[in-house]
């Protein structure tokens, strides 16, 4: 969810300010911090538009009343990220200057940094020399699978920062080639664990009590191991509830800070190449990585992420989010409700449990799209090990350390991109890439337009039955290498999320059509969402080259009805614990009252829309009564005519006011 800035259009990741569960103190402190950052962002954005150069850093330095140029550059770098994402981060865990101060705080720390640098240079240098040798003898392509495996093992050997970097690179086609990406994907599921006793000592330190005082039993083996921590199953002594305990790797923070400093130092030498190939500084990529990595390192932030997901899905009976035991959790230990489901890594067990696979996948796709387009807060690492199928058909998520936030502006641009794709407006699609940060501001998009058109027409032309994101992404990866395109970190997570969940769908049900669920969901949002911005997108969809698209309107209604029917009849809603609230929580009809009311208002107030609709009704010198009848037949079982009429009548004073304002503006403009 998002907290709107008080003085800018960006948003703060976290709990909505309108949420009754949000603590007053957090709301006030977030707003105060946001106002401060918003004012600074406003000053800098005027000077830079999007790109912050050395002059901007100099201005930031003068504003601060002095200090080092390095501090100003660090501040400018992070503010650049905020401007691009449209998101204020009031309590930042990362900044280049903070990393620098931590690794250079003492002679011992400096010596440790030097030794770590020597280790990294030696191991990576040796690996690089093998790649150069392969090129020299002409066998670089034949030996790629072996070298990719070597790289994965090398990253594991270099520690958690490099494992995490490998996981990030596995989703960055703008940086690394596809065969290496496929090998690095293994790092998302297969990471060595650390000794149990070390983990148990960390848990006791965080709890301040012996394990036996809190847990009646704890698993002797790790349930899962990741780059930053590992998970155990335990039983609470007081209540007998089963819980999952996530424990951070020992002494990981100093290693992370050292590695981030070295990454950024190396990146400073690669800025020229990065600007040429990606259209941005290499340091910016490191800053994105470092910010996300340090957020994952603090388990108190992950606890807050879980609370936000619980708030978002509190009225959705098809999604299960584990609750957090905050009194037992800290910055290095997180205790959560145990999810008694079947991991998506075991498709056979899901089918053997009698779970309706199609119903489960429909729930999963809808939940993913809600995160992306409705909440703007989505799970950034939904690999099969982090998604469970509950035995009643619900979907459950775990591991919320890696989540991403999309601002309201970013969500609207994504909807714009969908609309432009539907309308085959490829020039605007290319401009959407610039607005989303894939292309640097001022980049000439004209060479990219034909490539986008070829990719989309080749993929969409196959129809829903053969369309899949992986084939589109593969073609897009080739485009990335041909043009100066950078994939922003948040959108690399979006791409990974969609690809991973599509892969789960195909594993569980090879004939599952991802877009046959996604399209109806988007159609339902366009027709029924209360957000006025989405209504504007609906108008753009319904008009092409000034001509009203009757068939497109009919298709949208059919798809939206299909989405409602699928969700209301889903097996996940048959459980005893959700049946009582089914009518309240899941719509069984399209709620078109607001859409019809807005349409009536636009027809009366907006002269341009009124003219276009009248032309649509009289196009080709004939009245299109049959089209109106067809549309009415599609929605007659979905709407209550007296209720809609009453809503329109209630809105008449507002319509009259808008009409008078529109008339007065036109009169004044004529004078």
XYZ file of C-alpha atoms in Angstrom:
671
model
C 0.000 0.000 0.000
C 1.041 3.614 -0.332
C 1.158 6.728 1.787
C 0.695 9.771 -0.407
C 3.229 12.537 -0.003
C 1.905 15.724 1.494
C 3.573 17.973 -1.067
C 4.535 15.856 -4.048
C 3.010 13.238 -6.335
C 5.236 10.420 -5.169
C 4.345 7.949 -2.461
C 5.836 6.331 0.607
C 6.092 2.538 0.709
C 4.268 1.117 3.669
C 0.854 1.135 5.280
C -1.775 3.497 3.954
C -2.389 6.586 6.016
C -6.093 5.777 5.795
C -5.659 2.366 7.335
C -7.115 2.138 10.852
C -4.339 -0.265 11.770
C -1.586 2.249 11.057
C -0.066 3.633 14.285
C -0.472 7.389 14.673
C 3.188 7.880 15.517
C 4.315 6.104 12.341
C 1.916 8.149 10.215
C 3.114 11.446 11.666
C 6.813 10.626 11.460
C 6.437 9.298 7.914
C 4.567 12.397 6.837
C 7.123 14.727 8.449
C 10.032 12.902 6.842
C 8.167 12.787 3.567
C 7.517 16.547 3.571
C 11.219 17.180 4.132
C 12.287 14.836 1.337
C 9.499 16.030 -0.954
C 10.655 19.641 -0.725
C 14.231 18.591 -1.480
C 13.057 16.448 -4.385
C 11.026 19.326 -5.789
C 14.080 21.626 -5.807
C 16.312 19.023 -7.402
C 13.754 17.834 -9.947
C 13.347 21.404 -11.244
C 17.086 21.651 -11.770
C 17.415 18.260 -13.392
C 14.067 17.016 -14.727
C 15.303 13.449 -14.386
C 19.083 13.358 -14.683
C 21.200 14.785 -11.874
C 24.617 15.893 -13.038
C 27.625 17.390 -11.324
C 26.003 20.827 -11.260
C 23.046 19.423 -9.342
C 25.419 17.886 -6.849
C 27.082 21.273 -6.467
C 23.731 22.938 -5.793
C 22.901 20.242 -3.241
C 26.250 20.999 -1.592
C 25.483 24.727 -1.367
C 22.044 23.977 0.117
C 23.634 21.967 2.880
C 25.873 24.902 3.729
C 29.131 23.102 3.022
C 30.444 19.611 3.647
C 32.151 17.247 1.316
C 31.428 16.955 -2.372
C 31.176 13.200 -1.846
C 28.228 13.656 0.511
C 26.448 15.866 -2.022
C 27.009 13.325 -4.797
C 25.708 10.530 -2.567
C 22.605 12.545 -1.711
C 22.063 13.402 -5.367
C 22.394 9.747 -6.378
C 19.717 8.608 -3.934
C 17.412 11.508 -4.771
C 17.754 10.596 -8.425
C 16.423 7.126 -7.606
C 13.518 8.641 -5.689
C 12.609 10.979 -8.553
C 12.719 8.158 -11.115
C 10.598 5.824 -8.995
C 8.205 8.501 -7.743
C 8.571 7.056 -4.238
C 9.844 8.836 -1.127
C 11.781 6.689 1.351
C 11.562 8.566 4.669
C 13.689 6.089 6.660
C 16.488 5.027 4.325
C 18.704 2.067 5.177
C 21.287 2.781 2.473
C 23.328 5.645 1.126
C 26.790 5.548 -0.487
C 28.149 7.895 2.183
C 26.840 5.704 5.017
C 28.502 2.638 3.478
C 31.752 4.572 3.067
C 31.770 5.763 6.676
C 31.152 2.256 8.026
C 33.953 0.540 6.090
C 36.507 3.317 6.724
C 35.706 3.921 10.403
C 38.975 2.436 11.749
C 42.380 1.157 10.653
C 41.237 -2.402 11.333
C 38.200 -1.920 9.120
C 40.376 -0.470 6.348
C 42.788 -3.400 6.579
C 39.841 -5.830 6.422
C 38.564 -3.962 3.365
C 41.927 -4.257 1.622
C 42.137 -7.999 2.309
C 38.592 -8.513 1.070
C 39.379 -6.513 -2.057
C 42.454 -8.640 -2.746
C 40.396 -11.827 -2.323
C 37.682 -10.609 -4.697
C 40.124 -9.308 -7.327
C 42.146 -12.538 -7.218
C 39.150 -14.877 -7.618
C 37.244 -12.794 -10.145
C 40.459 -11.991 -12.004
C 41.289 -15.668 -12.347
C 37.785 -16.383 -13.635
C 38.049 -13.486 -16.096
C 41.365 -14.828 -17.376
C 39.711 -18.175 -18.155
C 37.063 -16.367 -20.214
C 39.769 -14.489 -22.121
C 41.605 -17.754 -22.749
C 38.390 -19.313 -24.112
C 38.014 -16.401 -26.536
C 41.668 -16.639 -27.557
C 41.459 -20.317 -28.520
C 37.980 -19.893 -30.074
C 35.915 -22.130 -27.791
C 34.059 -19.450 -25.845
C 30.610 -20.588 -27.041
C 31.137 -24.339 -26.591
C 32.245 -24.026 -22.984
C 29.573 -21.534 -21.857
C 27.527 -24.033 -19.743
C 30.649 -25.020 -17.798
C 31.771 -21.400 -17.296
C 28.265 -20.426 -16.150
C 28.360 -23.191 -13.529
C 31.844 -22.013 -12.485
C 30.479 -18.481 -12.019
C 27.629 -19.745 -9.833
C 30.046 -21.705 -7.621
C 32.403 -18.715 -7.454
C 29.608 -16.422 -6.259
C 28.673 -18.949 -3.552
C 32.306 -19.064 -2.469
C 32.563 -15.253 -2.265
C 29.680 -15.018 0.204
C 26.166 -13.636 0.674
C 26.646 -10.321 -1.150
C 27.780 -12.118 -4.275
C 25.057 -14.765 -3.968
C 22.531 -11.942 -3.803
C 24.222 -10.210 -6.739
C 23.951 -13.468 -8.684
C 20.247 -13.689 -7.889
C 19.783 -10.131 -9.148
C 21.808 -10.792 -12.313
C 19.581 -13.814 -12.980
C 16.840 -11.270 -13.759
C 18.851 -8.596 -15.571
C 19.020 -9.337 -19.313
C 20.329 -5.811 -19.811
C 23.538 -6.817 -17.989
C 24.149 -10.551 -18.536
C 23.432 -13.003 -21.347
C 20.577 -15.518 -21.135
C 22.562 -18.760 -20.728
C 24.342 -17.318 -17.677
C 21.015 -16.029 -16.339
C 19.548 -19.544 -16.455
C 22.447 -20.962 -14.434
C 22.319 -18.174 -11.851
C 18.613 -18.889 -11.295
C 19.760 -21.958 -9.319
C 21.015 -19.552 -6.624
C 17.393 -18.722 -5.801
C 16.795 -22.242 -4.439
C 20.144 -23.884 -3.742
C 22.293 -22.027 -1.181
C 24.514 -23.700 1.462
C 23.265 -23.439 5.067
C 25.300 -22.527 8.159
C 25.578 -24.679 11.354
C 22.492 -25.157 13.532
C 24.244 -24.231 16.770
C 25.295 -20.873 15.356
C 21.689 -20.225 14.315
C 20.329 -21.256 17.726
C 22.780 -18.926 19.484
C 21.556 -16.007 17.348
C 17.927 -16.831 18.196
C 18.710 -16.879 21.936
C 20.573 -13.558 21.678
C 17.581 -11.922 19.984
C 15.034 -13.435 22.376
C 17.116 -12.857 25.490
C 15.999 -16.289 26.699
C 16.993 -19.935 26.176
C 15.318 -21.717 23.278
C 13.648 -24.167 25.680
C 11.840 -21.320 27.426
C 10.063 -20.251 24.243
C 9.848 -23.345 22.043
C 8.855 -26.865 23.055
C 10.605 -28.243 19.976
C 12.600 -27.032 16.987
C 13.646 -28.843 13.812
C 17.148 -30.284 13.773
C 17.550 -29.443 10.083
C 16.923 -26.254 8.148
C 13.668 -26.136 6.216
C 15.142 -23.701 3.689
C 18.400 -21.769 3.226
C 18.824 -18.467 1.389
C 21.599 -15.977 0.745
C 20.949 -13.942 3.904
C 19.428 -16.479 6.296
C 17.755 -19.844 6.853
C 14.476 -21.167 8.231
C 13.541 -23.667 10.976
C 10.212 -25.091 12.094
C 9.355 -24.869 15.795
C 6.450 -25.153 18.243
C 5.629 -22.415 20.749
C 5.699 -23.680 24.336
C 2.888 -21.419 25.572
C 0.285 -22.021 22.837
C 1.432 -25.141 20.977
C 1.290 -23.250 17.659
C 3.710 -24.225 14.920
C 5.883 -21.359 13.694
C 8.624 -20.679 11.164
C 11.828 -19.081 12.486
C 13.935 -17.131 10.019
C 17.505 -16.568 11.239
C 20.060 -14.237 9.686
C 23.530 -15.490 8.776
C 26.172 -14.650 11.409
C 28.377 -11.530 11.113
C 26.857 -10.744 7.730
C 26.470 -6.970 8.068
C 30.183 -5.962 7.974
C 30.698 -8.243 4.949
C 27.747 -6.665 3.140
C 29.018 -3.119 3.778
C 32.555 -3.987 2.621
C 31.279 -5.616 -0.540
C 28.921 -2.749 -1.362
C 31.785 -0.264 -1.013
C 33.935 -2.375 -3.332
C 31.066 -2.818 -5.810
C 30.535 0.928 -6.001
C 34.250 1.666 -6.288
C 34.476 -0.755 -9.224
C 31.317 0.738 -10.747
C 32.872 4.212 -10.755
C 35.413 2.910 -13.309
C 32.654 1.468 -15.490
C 30.433 4.555 -15.709
C 31.528 5.374 -19.265
C 30.707 1.901 -20.595
C 27.445 1.802 -18.643
C 26.330 5.190 -19.966
C 26.987 4.035 -23.514
C 25.315 0.623 -23.189
C 22.544 1.266 -20.642
C 22.073 5.018 -20.602
C 22.914 5.355 -16.888
C 25.865 5.278 -14.487
C 27.003 1.884 -13.221
C 26.945 3.421 -9.738
C 23.179 3.871 -10.046
C 22.764 0.105 -10.584
C 24.881 -0.576 -7.483
C 22.826 1.948 -5.481
C 19.603 0.164 -6.467
C 21.121 -3.178 -5.475
C 22.578 -1.864 -2.208
C 19.362 -0.204 -1.098
C 17.336 -3.385 -1.625
C 20.002 -5.587 -0.013
C 20.189 -3.567 3.213
C 16.395 -3.505 3.446
C 16.370 -7.308 3.279
C 19.010 -7.404 6.003
C 16.634 -5.843 8.557
C 13.968 -8.364 9.553
C 11.916 -5.669 11.294
C 11.242 -4.239 7.821
C 10.197 -7.668 6.593
C 7.751 -7.878 9.524
C 6.256 -4.565 8.402
C 6.029 -5.857 4.826
C 4.031 -8.848 6.064
C 1.701 -6.544 7.983
C 1.136 -4.510 4.819
C 0.324 -7.644 2.802
C -2.060 -8.773 5.544
C -3.792 -5.389 5.358
C -4.004 -5.506 1.550
C -5.488 -9.005 1.412
C -7.577 -8.865 4.601
C -10.833 -9.054 2.589
C -9.601 -11.646 0.093
C -10.500 -15.167 1.257
C -8.443 -16.778 -1.537
C -5.039 -15.528 -0.287
C -3.209 -16.601 2.881
C -0.516 -14.388 4.419
C 1.245 -15.642 7.597
C 0.972 -13.454 10.678
C 4.068 -12.261 12.531
C 4.896 -12.814 16.211
C 6.453 -9.381 16.711
C 7.177 -9.949 20.398
C 9.488 -12.818 19.401
C 11.082 -11.095 16.398
C 13.962 -8.667 15.961
C 16.390 -7.361 13.374
C 18.060 -10.790 12.953
C 15.219 -13.206 13.827
C 11.698 -13.338 12.441
C 9.036 -15.651 13.891
C 5.985 -16.235 11.684
C 2.934 -18.442 11.524
C 3.744 -21.838 9.998
C 2.099 -22.349 6.608
C 0.721 -25.887 6.397
C 0.530 -26.106 2.626
C 2.248 -27.752 -0.304
C 5.154 -25.947 -1.933
C 4.835 -25.318 -5.650
C 8.161 -27.124 -6.015
C 6.100 -30.338 -5.666
C 3.471 -30.338 -8.457
C 2.698 -34.046 -7.982
C 1.782 -33.543 -4.309
C -0.540 -30.667 -5.253
C -2.389 -32.818 -7.752
C -2.449 -35.844 -5.416
C -4.023 -33.670 -2.678
C -7.071 -33.200 -4.886
C -6.578 -29.442 -5.232
C -8.348 -27.870 -8.204
C -5.237 -26.833 -10.122
C -6.983 -24.443 -12.511
C -8.794 -22.770 -9.629
C -5.561 -22.437 -7.671
C -3.709 -20.929 -10.639
C -6.560 -18.482 -11.300
C -6.331 -17.320 -7.695
C -2.544 -16.961 -8.019
C -2.637 -14.892 -11.221
C -5.359 -12.616 -9.824
C -3.420 -12.118 -6.573
C -0.257 -11.254 -8.514
C -2.076 -8.720 -10.701
C -3.724 -7.127 -7.650
C -0.296 -6.660 -6.074
C 1.085 -5.086 -9.224
C -1.771 -2.911 -10.499
C -3.976 -2.321 -7.464
C -1.757 -2.179 -4.368
C 1.566 -1.180 -5.940
C 3.269 -3.407 -3.341
C 4.233 -6.809 -4.696
C 6.219 -9.879 -3.742
C 9.579 -9.566 -5.479
C 10.669 -13.199 -5.169
C 7.686 -15.515 -5.846
C 9.720 -18.589 -6.840
C 8.088 -22.025 -6.286
C 9.669 -22.394 -2.839
C 7.949 -19.205 -1.622
C 4.441 -20.077 -2.837
C 2.220 -22.719 -1.228
C -1.015 -24.352 -2.331
C -3.324 -24.666 0.658
C -5.481 -27.780 0.724
C -8.642 -25.683 0.432
C -7.408 -24.098 -2.830
C -6.043 -20.845 -1.423
C -2.613 -19.500 -2.338
C -0.117 -18.666 0.424
C 3.020 -16.516 0.219
C 6.125 -16.585 2.424
C 9.441 -14.668 2.500
C 8.618 -10.953 2.297
C 12.157 -9.609 2.573
C 12.242 -8.741 -1.115
C 9.211 -6.641 -1.980
C 8.979 -3.767 -4.412
C 6.860 -0.635 -4.465
C 5.325 0.947 -7.540
C 4.157 4.529 -7.241
C 0.685 5.563 -8.379
C 2.331 7.194 -11.376
C 4.170 3.994 -12.324
C 0.949 1.968 -12.049
C -0.861 4.416 -14.306
C 1.957 4.304 -16.875
C 1.788 0.490 -16.862
C -1.941 0.727 -17.569
C -1.106 3.263 -20.302
C 1.302 0.735 -21.822
C -1.441 -1.921 -21.852
C -3.833 0.556 -23.505
C -1.214 1.540 -26.082
C -0.542 -2.131 -26.814
C -4.271 -2.767 -27.319
C -4.478 0.279 -29.617
C -1.216 -0.727 -31.365
C 0.204 2.723 -30.658
C 3.878 1.740 -30.645
C 5.247 5.291 -30.589
C 3.479 5.897 -27.276
C 4.639 2.490 -26.031
C 8.226 3.615 -26.648
C 7.530 6.864 -24.753
C 6.143 4.772 -21.879
C 9.571 3.118 -21.648
C 11.148 6.537 -21.111
C 8.545 7.506 -18.493
C 9.183 4.256 -16.606
C 12.972 4.753 -16.569
C 13.994 2.101 -19.127
C 15.398 4.833 -21.367
C 17.245 7.982 -20.331
C 15.315 11.226 -20.708
C 15.832 12.738 -24.152
C 16.673 9.418 -25.845
C 15.519 9.213 -29.464
C 12.882 6.452 -29.413
C 12.261 6.364 -33.178
C 14.672 3.425 -33.812
C 12.965 1.401 -31.068
C 9.412 1.770 -32.389
C 9.730 -0.765 -35.278
C 11.386 -3.278 -32.932
C 8.558 -2.960 -30.383
C 5.995 -3.348 -33.148
C 7.687 -6.514 -34.427
C 7.889 -8.043 -30.930
C 4.281 -7.301 -29.994
C 2.670 -8.241 -33.320
C 4.633 -11.492 -33.486
C 3.576 -12.427 -29.947
C 0.027 -11.083 -29.817
C -0.728 -12.361 -33.306
C -0.582 -15.938 -32.026
C -3.591 -15.335 -29.782
C -4.148 -16.139 -26.125
C -3.560 -19.855 -26.648
C 0.106 -19.467 -27.578
C 1.065 -16.171 -25.903
C 3.560 -16.429 -23.043
C 5.709 -13.891 -21.240
C 8.897 -15.917 -21.590
C 8.892 -15.705 -25.394
C 8.171 -11.959 -25.264
C 10.907 -11.462 -22.648
C 13.380 -13.415 -24.770
C 12.752 -11.080 -27.710
C 12.901 -8.068 -25.409
C 16.271 -9.260 -24.078
C 17.633 -9.050 -27.625
C 16.254 -5.506 -27.891
C 18.046 -4.581 -24.650
C 21.410 -5.487 -26.183
C 20.753 -3.423 -29.321
C 19.655 -0.186 -27.641
C 20.703 1.782 -24.520
C 17.962 0.261 -22.363
C 18.346 -0.169 -18.599
C 15.839 -2.257 -16.669
C 15.151 -0.428 -13.368
C 15.489 -2.684 -10.347
C 11.777 -2.556 -9.458
C 10.800 -3.612 -12.977
C 13.372 -6.388 -13.052
C 11.431 -7.706 -10.038
C 8.144 -7.279 -11.919
C 9.532 -9.225 -14.883
C 10.928 -11.942 -12.636
C 7.641 -12.136 -10.733
C 5.575 -12.575 -13.907
C 7.998 -15.061 -15.461
C 8.269 -17.120 -12.284
C 4.529 -17.305 -11.745
C 3.917 -18.114 -15.391
C 6.500 -20.902 -15.041
C 4.626 -22.261 -11.988
C 1.415 -22.207 -14.025
C 2.979 -24.186 -16.873
C 4.571 -26.674 -14.457
C 1.276 -27.421 -12.723
C -0.893 -27.203 -15.825
C 0.944 -27.194 -19.197
C -2.219 -26.035 -21.010
C -2.966 -23.174 -18.605
C -3.469 -19.851 -20.427
C -1.972 -17.075 -18.316
C -3.513 -14.282 -20.370
C -6.950 -15.894 -20.267
C -6.948 -14.958 -16.573
C -4.930 -11.741 -16.858
C -7.022 -10.162 -19.640
C -10.372 -10.577 -17.827
C -8.840 -9.117 -14.675
C -7.576 -6.009 -16.526
C -10.948 -5.673 -18.307
C -12.749 -5.830 -14.957
C -10.431 -3.156 -13.531
C -10.965 -0.857 -16.521
C -14.748 -1.160 -16.300
C -15.292 -1.075 -12.536
C -12.314 0.521 -10.786
C -13.272 3.728 -8.929
C -9.987 5.423 -9.868
C -10.830 8.242 -12.358
C -7.452 7.749 -14.058
C -8.485 4.230 -15.090
C -11.745 5.586 -16.508
C -9.686 7.858 -18.750
C -7.752 4.795 -19.946
C -11.062 3.056 -20.663
C -12.039 5.923 -22.976
C -8.689 5.618 -24.744
C -9.326 1.905 -25.266
C -12.845 2.455 -26.626
C -11.797 5.078 -29.177
C -9.304 4.374 -31.953
C -8.492 7.098 -34.475
C -11.607 8.950 -33.270
C -13.874 5.974 -34.012
C -15.827 4.221 -31.233
C -14.954 0.514 -30.998
C -18.243 -1.284 -30.316
C -16.697 -4.735 -30.571
C -13.958 -3.802 -28.143
C -16.545 -2.661 -25.576
C -18.420 -5.957 -25.953
C -15.191 -7.930 -25.522
C -14.298 -5.968 -22.385
C -17.697 -6.700 -20.835
C -17.475 -10.406 -21.713
C -13.962 -10.682 -20.275
C -14.892 -8.762 -17.105
C -17.918 -11.026 -16.540
C -15.649 -14.025 -17.034
C -13.267 -12.726 -14.362
C -16.112 -12.249 -11.868
C -17.541 -15.703 -12.636
C -14.161 -17.423 -12.216
C -13.398 -15.758 -8.905
C -16.884 -16.155 -7.395
C -17.010 -19.877 -8.245
C -13.446 -20.639 -7.174
C -13.012 -23.758 -4.988
C -10.990 -21.685 -2.515
C -14.277 -20.033 -1.455
C -15.937 -23.274 -0.357
C -14.128 -23.594 2.956
C -16.153 -23.241 6.144
C -14.046 -20.337 7.379
C -14.667 -18.213 4.280
C -18.177 -19.255 3.249
C -19.849 -16.935 5.772
C -18.225 -13.817 4.296
C -18.228 -14.871 0.677
C -21.052 -12.554 -0.407
C -19.357 -9.536 1.163
C -15.820 -10.187 0.010
C -16.190 -11.542 -3.537
C -18.320 -9.784 -6.119
C -20.578 -12.063 -8.121
C -21.678 -9.325 -10.522
C -19.989 -6.440 -12.267
C -20.379 -3.237 -10.276
C -20.943 -0.818 -13.153
C -22.807 1.933 -11.268
C -19.836 4.307 -11.069
C -18.815 3.601 -14.663
C -22.305 4.325 -16.000
C -22.581 7.421 -13.781
C -19.210 8.736 -15.011
C -20.201 7.988 -18.602
C -23.404 9.980 -18.223
C -21.482 12.886 -16.662
C -18.909 12.901 -19.467
C -21.658 12.792 -22.108
C -23.318 15.867 -20.610
C -20.204 17.878 -19.683
C -17.531 16.977 -22.238
C -18.425 18.315 -25.661
C -15.689 16.293 -27.382
C -16.860 12.986 -25.874
C -20.490 13.869 -26.633
C -19.649 14.553 -30.274
C -17.654 11.311 -30.592
C -20.445 9.220 -29.067
C -23.084 10.793 -31.306
C -20.853 10.127 -34.309
C -20.432 6.536 -33.120
C -24.233 6.124 -33.020
C -24.622 7.550 -36.532
C -21.470 6.218 -38.170
C -21.645 5.258 -41.874
C -24.942 7.170 -42.193
C -26.909 4.687 -40.104
C -28.128 4.413 -36.530
C -26.188 1.803 -34.549
C -29.162 0.695 -32.486
C -28.258 -2.991 -32.744
C -24.847 -2.360 -31.179
C -26.529 -0.607 -28.241
C -28.935 -3.507 -27.856
C -26.063 -6.025 -27.894
C -24.222 -4.100 -25.180
C -27.376 -3.832 -23.064
C -28.022 -7.572 -23.325
C -24.518 -8.223 -22.022
C -24.990 -6.097 -18.914
C -28.736 -6.374 -18.194
C -28.184 -9.226 -15.713
C -25.327 -7.316 -14.078
C -27.036 -4.037 -13.177
C -30.044 -2.892 -11.186
C -31.641 -0.218 -13.408
C -33.546 1.637 -10.623
C -30.406 1.736 -8.463
C -28.278 3.073 -11.323
C -30.952 5.665 -12.197
C -31.046 6.810 -8.574
C -27.242 7.188 -8.547
C -27.393 9.288 -11.722
C -30.118 11.507 -10.258
C -28.116 11.998 -7.051
C -25.162 13.070 -9.153
C -27.150 15.674 -11.124
C -26.115 18.663 -8.921
C -22.451 17.802 -9.465
C -23.061 17.358 -13.198
C -24.861 20.702 -13.363
C -21.958 22.405 -11.591
C -19.415 20.808 -13.939
C -21.533 21.804 -16.926
C -21.683 25.442 -15.781
C -17.925 25.498 -15.175
C -17.284 24.021 -18.619
C -19.631 26.544 -20.251
C -18.058 29.496 -18.411
C -14.550 28.368 -19.391
C -15.557 28.137 -23.044
C -17.122 31.609 -22.927
C -14.033 33.108 -21.302
C -11.709 31.395 -23.793
C -13.698 32.854 -26.721
C -13.168 36.354 -25.319
